[in-house]
Coordinates of N, CA and C in Angstrom, one line a residue:
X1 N 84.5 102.0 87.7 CA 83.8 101.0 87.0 C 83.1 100.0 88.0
X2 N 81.8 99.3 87.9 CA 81.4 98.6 88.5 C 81.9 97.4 88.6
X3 N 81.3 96.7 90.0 CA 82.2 95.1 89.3 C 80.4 94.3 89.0
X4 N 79.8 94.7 88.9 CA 78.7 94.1 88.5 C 78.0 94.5 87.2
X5 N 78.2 93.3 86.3 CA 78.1 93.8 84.9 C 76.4 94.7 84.7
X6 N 76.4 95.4 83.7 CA 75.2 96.3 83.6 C 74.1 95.8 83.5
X7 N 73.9 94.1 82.6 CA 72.6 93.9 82.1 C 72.4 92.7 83.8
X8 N 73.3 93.0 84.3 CA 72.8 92.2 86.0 C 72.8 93.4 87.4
X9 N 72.5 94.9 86.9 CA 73.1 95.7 88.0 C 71.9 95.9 88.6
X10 N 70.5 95.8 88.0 CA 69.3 95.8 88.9 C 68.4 94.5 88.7
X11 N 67.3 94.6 89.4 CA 66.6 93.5 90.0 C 65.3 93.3 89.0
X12 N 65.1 92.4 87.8 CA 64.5 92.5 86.5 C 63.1 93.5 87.1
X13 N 62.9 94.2 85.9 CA 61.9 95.0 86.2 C 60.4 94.8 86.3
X14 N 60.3 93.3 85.8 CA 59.5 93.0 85.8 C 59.0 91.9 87.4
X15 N 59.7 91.9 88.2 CA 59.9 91.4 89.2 C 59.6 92.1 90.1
X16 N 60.3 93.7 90.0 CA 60.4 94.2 91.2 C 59.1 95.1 90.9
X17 N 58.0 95.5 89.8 CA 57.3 95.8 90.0 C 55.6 94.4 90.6
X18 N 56.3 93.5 90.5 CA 54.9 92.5 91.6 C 55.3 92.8 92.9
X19 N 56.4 93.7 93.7 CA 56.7 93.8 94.9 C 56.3 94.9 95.6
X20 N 55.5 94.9 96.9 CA 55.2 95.6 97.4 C 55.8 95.7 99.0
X21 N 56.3 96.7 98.8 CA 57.7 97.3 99.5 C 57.0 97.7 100.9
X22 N 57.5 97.7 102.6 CA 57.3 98.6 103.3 C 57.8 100.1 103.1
X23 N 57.7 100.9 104.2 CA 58.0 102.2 103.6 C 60.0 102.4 103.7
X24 N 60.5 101.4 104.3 CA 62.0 101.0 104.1 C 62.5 100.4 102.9
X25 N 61.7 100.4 101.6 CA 61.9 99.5 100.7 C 61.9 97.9 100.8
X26 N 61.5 97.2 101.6 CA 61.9 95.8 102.0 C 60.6 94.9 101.9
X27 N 60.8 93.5 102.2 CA 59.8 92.9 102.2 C 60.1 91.5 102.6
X28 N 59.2 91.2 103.5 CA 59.6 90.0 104.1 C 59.7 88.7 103.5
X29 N 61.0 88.1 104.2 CA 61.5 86.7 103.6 C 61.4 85.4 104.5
X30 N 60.1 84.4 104.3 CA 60.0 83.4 104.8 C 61.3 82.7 104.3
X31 N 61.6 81.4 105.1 CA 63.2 80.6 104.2 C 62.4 79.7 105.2
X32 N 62.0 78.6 104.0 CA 62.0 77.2 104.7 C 62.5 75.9 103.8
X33 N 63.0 74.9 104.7 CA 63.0 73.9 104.0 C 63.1 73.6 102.9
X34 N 63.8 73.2 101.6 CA 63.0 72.7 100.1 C 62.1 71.4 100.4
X35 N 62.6 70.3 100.9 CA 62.1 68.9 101.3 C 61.0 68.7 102.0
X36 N 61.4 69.4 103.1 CA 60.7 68.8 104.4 C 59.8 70.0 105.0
X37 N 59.5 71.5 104.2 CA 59.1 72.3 105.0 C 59.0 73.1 106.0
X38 N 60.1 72.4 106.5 CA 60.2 73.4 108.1 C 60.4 74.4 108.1
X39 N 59.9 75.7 108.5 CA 60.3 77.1 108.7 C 61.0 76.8 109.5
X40 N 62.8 77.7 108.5 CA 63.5 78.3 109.2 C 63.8 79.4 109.9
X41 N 63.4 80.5 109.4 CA 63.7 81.7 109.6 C 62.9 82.9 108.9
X42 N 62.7 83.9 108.9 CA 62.3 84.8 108.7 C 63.6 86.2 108.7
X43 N 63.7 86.9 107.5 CA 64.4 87.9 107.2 C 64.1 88.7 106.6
X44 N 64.8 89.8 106.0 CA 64.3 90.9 105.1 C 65.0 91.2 103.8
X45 N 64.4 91.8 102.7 CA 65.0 91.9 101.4 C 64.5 93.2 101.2
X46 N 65.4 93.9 100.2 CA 65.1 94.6 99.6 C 65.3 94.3 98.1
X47 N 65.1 95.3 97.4 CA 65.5 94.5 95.1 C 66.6 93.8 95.1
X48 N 68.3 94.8 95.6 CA 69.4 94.4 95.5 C 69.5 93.2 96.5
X49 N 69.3 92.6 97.3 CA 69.1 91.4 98.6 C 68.5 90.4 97.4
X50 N 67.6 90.6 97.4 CA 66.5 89.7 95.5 C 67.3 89.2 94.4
X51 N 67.7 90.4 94.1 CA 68.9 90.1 92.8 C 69.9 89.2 93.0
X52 N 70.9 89.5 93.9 CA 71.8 88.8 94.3 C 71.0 87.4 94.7
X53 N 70.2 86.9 95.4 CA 69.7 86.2 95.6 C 69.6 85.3 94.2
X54 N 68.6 86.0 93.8 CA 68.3 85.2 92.4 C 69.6 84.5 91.2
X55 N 70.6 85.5 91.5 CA 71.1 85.5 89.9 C 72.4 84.2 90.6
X56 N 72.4 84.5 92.4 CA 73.7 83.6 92.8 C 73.4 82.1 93.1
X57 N 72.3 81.9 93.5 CA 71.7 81.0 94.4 C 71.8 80.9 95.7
X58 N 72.2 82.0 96.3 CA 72.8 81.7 97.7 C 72.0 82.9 98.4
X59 N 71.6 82.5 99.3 CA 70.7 83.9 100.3 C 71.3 84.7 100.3
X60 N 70.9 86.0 100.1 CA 71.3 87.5 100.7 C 69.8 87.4 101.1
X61 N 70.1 88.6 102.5 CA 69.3 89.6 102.8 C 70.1 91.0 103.3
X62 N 69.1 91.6 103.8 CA 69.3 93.0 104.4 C 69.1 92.7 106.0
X63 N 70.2 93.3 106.5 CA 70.2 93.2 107.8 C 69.5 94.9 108.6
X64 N 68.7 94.9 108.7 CA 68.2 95.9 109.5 C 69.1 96.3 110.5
X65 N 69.5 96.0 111.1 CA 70.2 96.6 112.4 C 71.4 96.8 112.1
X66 N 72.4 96.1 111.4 CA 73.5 96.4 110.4 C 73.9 97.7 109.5
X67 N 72.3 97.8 108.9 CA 72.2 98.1 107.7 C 73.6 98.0 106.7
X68 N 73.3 96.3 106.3 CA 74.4 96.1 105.5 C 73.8 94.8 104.9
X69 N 73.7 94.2 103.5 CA 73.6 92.9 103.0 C 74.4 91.8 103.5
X70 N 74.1 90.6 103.6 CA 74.3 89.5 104.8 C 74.2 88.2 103.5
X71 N 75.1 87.2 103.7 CA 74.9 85.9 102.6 C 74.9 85.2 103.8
X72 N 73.9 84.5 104.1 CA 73.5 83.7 105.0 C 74.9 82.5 104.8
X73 N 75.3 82.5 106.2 CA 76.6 81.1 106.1 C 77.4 81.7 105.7
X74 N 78.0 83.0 105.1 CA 79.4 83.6 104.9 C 80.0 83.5 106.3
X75 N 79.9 83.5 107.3 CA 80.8 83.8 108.4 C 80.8 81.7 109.3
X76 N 79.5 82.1 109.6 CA 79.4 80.9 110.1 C 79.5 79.6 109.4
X77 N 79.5 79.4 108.2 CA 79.7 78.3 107.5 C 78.0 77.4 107.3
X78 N 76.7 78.1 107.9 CA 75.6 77.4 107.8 C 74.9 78.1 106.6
X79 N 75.0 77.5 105.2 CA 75.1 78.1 103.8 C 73.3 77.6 103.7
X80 N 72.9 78.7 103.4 CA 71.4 78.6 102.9 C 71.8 78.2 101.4
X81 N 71.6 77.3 100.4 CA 71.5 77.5 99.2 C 69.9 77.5 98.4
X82 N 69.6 77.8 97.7 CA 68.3 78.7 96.9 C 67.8 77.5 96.3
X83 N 66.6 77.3 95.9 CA 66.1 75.7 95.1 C 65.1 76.8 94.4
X84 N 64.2 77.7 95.2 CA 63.3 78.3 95.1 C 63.0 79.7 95.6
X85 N 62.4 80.6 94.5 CA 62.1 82.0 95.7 C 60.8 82.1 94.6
X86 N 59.0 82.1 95.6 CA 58.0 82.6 95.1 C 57.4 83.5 96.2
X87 N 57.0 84.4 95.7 CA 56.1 85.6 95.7 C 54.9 84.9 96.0
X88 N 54.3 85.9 97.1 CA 53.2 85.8 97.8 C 52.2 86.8 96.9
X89 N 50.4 86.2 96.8 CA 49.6 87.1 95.7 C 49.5 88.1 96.3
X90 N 49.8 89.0 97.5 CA 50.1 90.8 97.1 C 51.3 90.9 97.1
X91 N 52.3 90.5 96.8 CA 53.5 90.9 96.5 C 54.5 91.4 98.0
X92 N 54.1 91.0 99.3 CA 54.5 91.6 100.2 C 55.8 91.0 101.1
X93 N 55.9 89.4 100.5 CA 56.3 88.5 101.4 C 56.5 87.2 99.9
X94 N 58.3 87.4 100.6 CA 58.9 86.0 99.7 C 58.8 84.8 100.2
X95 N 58.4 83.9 99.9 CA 59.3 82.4 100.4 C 60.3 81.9 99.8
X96 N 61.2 81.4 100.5 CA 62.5 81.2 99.6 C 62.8 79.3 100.4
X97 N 62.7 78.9 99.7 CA 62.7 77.1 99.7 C 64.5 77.1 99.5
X98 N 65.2 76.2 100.7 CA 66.7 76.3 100.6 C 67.0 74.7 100.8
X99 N 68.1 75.1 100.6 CA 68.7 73.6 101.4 C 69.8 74.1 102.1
X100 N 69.2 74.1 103.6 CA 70.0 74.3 104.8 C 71.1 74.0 105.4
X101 N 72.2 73.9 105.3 CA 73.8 73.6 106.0 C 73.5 74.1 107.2
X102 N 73.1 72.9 108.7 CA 73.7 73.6 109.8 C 72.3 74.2 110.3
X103 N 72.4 74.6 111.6 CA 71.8 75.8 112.0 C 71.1 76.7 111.2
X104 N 70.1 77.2 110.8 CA 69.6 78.6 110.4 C 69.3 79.2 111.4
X105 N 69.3 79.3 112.6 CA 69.3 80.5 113.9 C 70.6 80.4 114.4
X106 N 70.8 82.0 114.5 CA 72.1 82.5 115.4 C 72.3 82.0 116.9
X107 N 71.4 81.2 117.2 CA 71.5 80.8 118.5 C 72.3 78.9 118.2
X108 N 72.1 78.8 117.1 CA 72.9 77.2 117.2 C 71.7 76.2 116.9
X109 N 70.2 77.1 116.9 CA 69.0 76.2 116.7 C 68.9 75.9 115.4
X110 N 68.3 75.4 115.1 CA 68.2 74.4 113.6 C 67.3 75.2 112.6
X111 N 65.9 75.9 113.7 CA 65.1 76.6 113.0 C 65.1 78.0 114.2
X112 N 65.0 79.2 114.0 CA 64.5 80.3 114.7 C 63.2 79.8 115.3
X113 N 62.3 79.1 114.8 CA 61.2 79.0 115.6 C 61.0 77.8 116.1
X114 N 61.8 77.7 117.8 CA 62.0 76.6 117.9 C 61.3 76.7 119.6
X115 N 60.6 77.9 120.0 CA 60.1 78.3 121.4 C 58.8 78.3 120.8
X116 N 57.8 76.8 121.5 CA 56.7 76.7 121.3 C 55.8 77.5 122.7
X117 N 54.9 78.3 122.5 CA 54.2 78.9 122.9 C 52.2 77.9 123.0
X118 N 52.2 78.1 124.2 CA 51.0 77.5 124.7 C 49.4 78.3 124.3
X119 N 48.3 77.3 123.5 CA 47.7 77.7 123.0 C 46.6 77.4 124.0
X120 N 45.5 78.4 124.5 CA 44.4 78.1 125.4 C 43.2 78.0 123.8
X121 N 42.3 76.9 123.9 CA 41.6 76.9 122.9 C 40.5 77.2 123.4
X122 N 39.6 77.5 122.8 CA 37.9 78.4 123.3 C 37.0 77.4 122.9
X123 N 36.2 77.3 123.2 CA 35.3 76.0 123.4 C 34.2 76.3 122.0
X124 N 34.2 75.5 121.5 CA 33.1 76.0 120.0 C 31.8 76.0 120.8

């Protein structure tokens, strides 16, 4: 028997057809800020990553290199919690608005994108 009741075992249908999938099933997940906007991080989802997502409030994604589902802050204690998750107009890419506990990079940084890169600008 499942432990996930039936009318919660897939990801509403009407949801997962606005999504447009790589050829891995997945689709990229911006996570920034609710408040203040900051991009934290960038990850990957698939329906079941979505679902859980949606119905818990608490980040899941798909770990590619794992290949195993991940709740952001289960180990380390830096708990993404969920305010928001909207869809991008081709369906290819989530944003998901949190409220961040801690670090969102495995490195101890606050945001993954925290190595600014030098911009040569071209003269109009």
């Amino acid at each position: 028997m499942s432990a996930v009741p039936a009318a919660e075992a897939a990801l509403d249908p009407a949801v997962a057809a606005l999504l447009r999938r790589d050829p891995a099933g997945l689709v990229a997940a911006v996570v920034q800020q609710h408040d203040t906007g900051e991009v934290l991080m960038v990850a990957w989802m698939d329906d079941e990553a979505l679902r859980r997502t949606l119905t818990t409030g608490r980040a899941t994604y798909w770990s590619r290199s794992r290949r195993e589902y991940w709740v952001k802050g289960e180990t380390s204690g830096h708990r993404q919690w969920v305010r928001d998750v909207r869809l991008d107009c081709d369906g290819d890419a989530l944003l998901v608005l949190v409220d961040q506990e801690g670090p969102a990079c495995h490195t101890g940084e606050r945001s993954c994108f925290h190595r600014e890169l030098e911009v040569t600008r071209a003269a109009r």
